[in-house]
Structures are given as structure tokens and as C-alpha cells.
């Protein structure tokens, strides 16, 4: 089944597995167990596990209305981007920059590698 996520609410856990109450645009409220990666506005594909208790399993998450598109890179650019990210992470791990600056430094390093 496919639907759009309206609201996601953490609902504790069951036997150590996290569970989420998810309001769907057309199908009402379902409980999902485990990691729920979809956000409000996401298109999802799911399978109803138990209609009586309204539990479901997330199969896939599609593009949502609030999801920003990321640039696509060819193989060479992807490798350069990974190298730039690794460099930024090394700075974080040595305490030279804050984790919140990782994206900025990854972009800076990527631009330097492209020159």
C-alpha cells in the first residue's frame, strides 16, 4: 500500500524495539515497529501486518513534499566528495572543528579538490 505521512509520534518500545504511531493521509493511524525513517510529507510504501491491531511494516520511503533534493555526482565526483568528507571527519575526531561544521568543511575541501 502507498500513502503520505501526516504525523509521526514515537510511542515507546515493545520488547526493546521502538514503535511509532504514524498518521497517514488516506489510511488513518498505524503502529510501525523498528526504525521508521519517513518524515512528515514523505510518500511511503507499507504492508499491513495486523489489520485488527492496525500495525504495519515500512517497505520503502519515496520523495516527500518537504525533502530537499541533493546534487547527483558521477563516480569521480563521488570519490572526491568522500575524500573531502573523510578529511572533515578527521578534523572533528581530533577536536579541531565542531561536528556542526562538517558539512561546511566537506564542501570547502570538495571545492579545493576540484581545482
Short mmCIF file of C-alpha atoms in Angstrom, two decimals:
data_model
loop_
_atom_site.label_atom_id
_atom_site.label_comp_id
_atom_site.label_asym_id
_atom_site.label_seq_id
_atom_site.Cartn_x
_atom_site.Cartn_y
_atom_site.Cartn_z
CA UNK A 1 0.00 0.00 0.00
CA UNK A 2 1.10 3.59 -0.58
CA UNK A 3 0.23 6.73 1.37
CA UNK A 4 1.62 10.06 2.61
CA UNK A 5 2.83 10.53 6.20
CA UNK A 6 0.93 13.28 8.03
CA UNK A 7 2.39 12.87 11.53
CA UNK A 8 4.94 10.61 13.25
CA UNK A 9 4.83 10.16 17.04
CA UNK A 10 7.32 7.98 18.97
CA UNK A 11 5.30 5.55 21.10
CA UNK A 12 7.88 3.91 23.38
CA UNK A 13 9.09 0.43 22.65
CA UNK A 14 7.90 -3.17 22.59
CA UNK A 15 10.39 -5.82 23.75
CA UNK A 16 13.24 -3.39 23.09
CA UNK A 17 12.02 -2.45 19.60
CA UNK A 18 10.99 1.19 19.10
CA UNK A 19 7.44 1.78 17.92
CA UNK A 20 5.86 4.76 16.22
CA UNK A 21 2.27 5.91 15.77
CA UNK A 22 2.00 7.20 12.21
CA UNK A 23 -0.95 9.18 10.87
CA UNK A 24 -1.37 8.56 7.14
CA UNK A 25 -3.23 10.85 4.80
CA UNK A 26 -5.71 8.29 3.44
CA UNK A 27 -5.45 5.21 5.67
CA UNK A 28 -5.64 6.59 9.20
CA UNK A 29 -3.32 5.73 12.10
CA UNK A 30 -0.97 2.71 12.11
CA UNK A 31 1.71 1.49 14.50
CA UNK A 32 5.12 0.77 12.96
CA UNK A 33 7.80 -1.22 14.81
CA UNK A 34 11.54 -0.72 14.40
CA UNK A 35 13.37 2.11 12.69
CA UNK A 36 10.91 4.47 10.98
CA UNK A 37 12.86 6.70 8.57
CA UNK A 38 9.99 8.53 6.89
CA UNK A 39 9.20 12.11 7.83
CA UNK A 40 6.06 14.21 7.62
CA UNK A 41 5.18 14.69 3.95
CA UNK A 42 7.03 11.56 2.77
CA UNK A 43 5.42 9.13 0.36
CA UNK A 44 5.75 5.63 1.79
CA UNK A 45 5.03 2.09 0.76
CA UNK A 46 3.96 -0.18 3.60
CA UNK A 47 2.38 -3.55 4.33
CA UNK A 48 -0.34 -4.02 6.95
CA UNK A 49 0.92 -6.67 9.38
CA UNK A 50 -2.20 -6.98 11.52
CA UNK A 51 -5.42 -5.24 10.44
CA UNK A 52 -7.09 -5.85 13.82
CA UNK A 53 -4.36 -4.02 15.79
CA UNK A 54 -3.54 -1.61 12.92
CA UNK A 55 0.17 -2.50 12.77
CA UNK A 56 2.21 -2.13 9.62
CA UNK A 57 5.71 -2.61 8.23
CA UNK A 58 7.53 0.12 6.32
CA UNK A 59 8.71 -1.20 2.95
CA UNK A 60 10.13 1.93 1.31
CA UNK A 61 10.24 5.70 1.58
CA UNK A 62 9.73 7.81 -1.53
CA UNK A 63 10.27 11.50 -2.09
CA UNK A 64 8.17 13.77 0.09
CA UNK A 65 7.00 17.31 -0.34
CA UNK A 66 9.46 18.58 2.29
CA UNK A 67 12.52 16.66 1.11
CA UNK A 68 15.26 18.77 -0.46
CA UNK A 69 16.96 17.26 -3.48
CA UNK A 70 20.68 16.64 -3.20
CA UNK A 71 23.08 17.05 -6.11
CA UNK A 72 23.93 13.91 -8.05
CA UNK A 73 27.60 13.19 -8.65
CA UNK A 74 29.29 10.99 -11.22
CA UNK A 75 31.75 8.36 -9.93
CA UNK A 76 34.79 10.67 -9.95
CA UNK A 77 32.96 13.46 -8.15
CA UNK A 78 31.51 10.99 -5.67
CA UNK A 79 35.00 9.76 -4.79
CA UNK A 80 36.25 13.34 -4.35
CA UNK A 81 33.26 14.10 -2.15
CA UNK A 82 34.01 11.05 0.02
CA UNK A 83 37.64 12.10 0.36
CA UNK A 84 36.53 15.62 1.36
CA UNK A 85 34.11 14.19 3.93
CA UNK A 86 36.82 11.91 5.36
CA UNK A 87 39.09 14.93 5.77
CA UNK A 88 36.38 16.86 7.61
CA UNK A 89 35.65 13.88 9.88
CA UNK A 90 39.35 13.60 10.75
CA UNK A 91 39.27 17.25 11.86
CA UNK A 92 36.21 16.53 14.01
CA UNK A 93 37.81 13.46 15.60
CA UNK A 94 40.92 15.42 16.56
CA UNK A 95 38.82 18.23 18.04
CA UNK A 96 39.98 20.87 15.55
CA UNK A 97 36.45 21.62 14.35
CA UNK A 98 32.96 21.06 15.76
CA UNK A 99 30.73 18.33 14.30
CA UNK A 100 28.29 21.04 13.19
CA UNK A 101 30.96 22.41 10.83
CA UNK A 102 31.39 19.09 8.97
CA UNK A 103 29.19 19.99 6.01
CA UNK A 104 30.89 23.37 5.55
CA UNK A 105 34.39 21.85 5.57
CA UNK A 106 33.32 18.96 3.33
CA UNK A 107 32.10 21.50 0.76
CA UNK A 108 35.29 23.57 1.10
CA UNK A 109 37.54 20.51 0.69
CA UNK A 110 35.47 19.28 -2.26
CA UNK A 111 35.85 22.65 -3.97
CA UNK A 112 39.62 22.58 -3.37
CA UNK A 113 39.93 19.09 -4.81
CA UNK A 114 38.08 20.18 -7.95
CA UNK A 115 40.59 22.93 -8.79
#
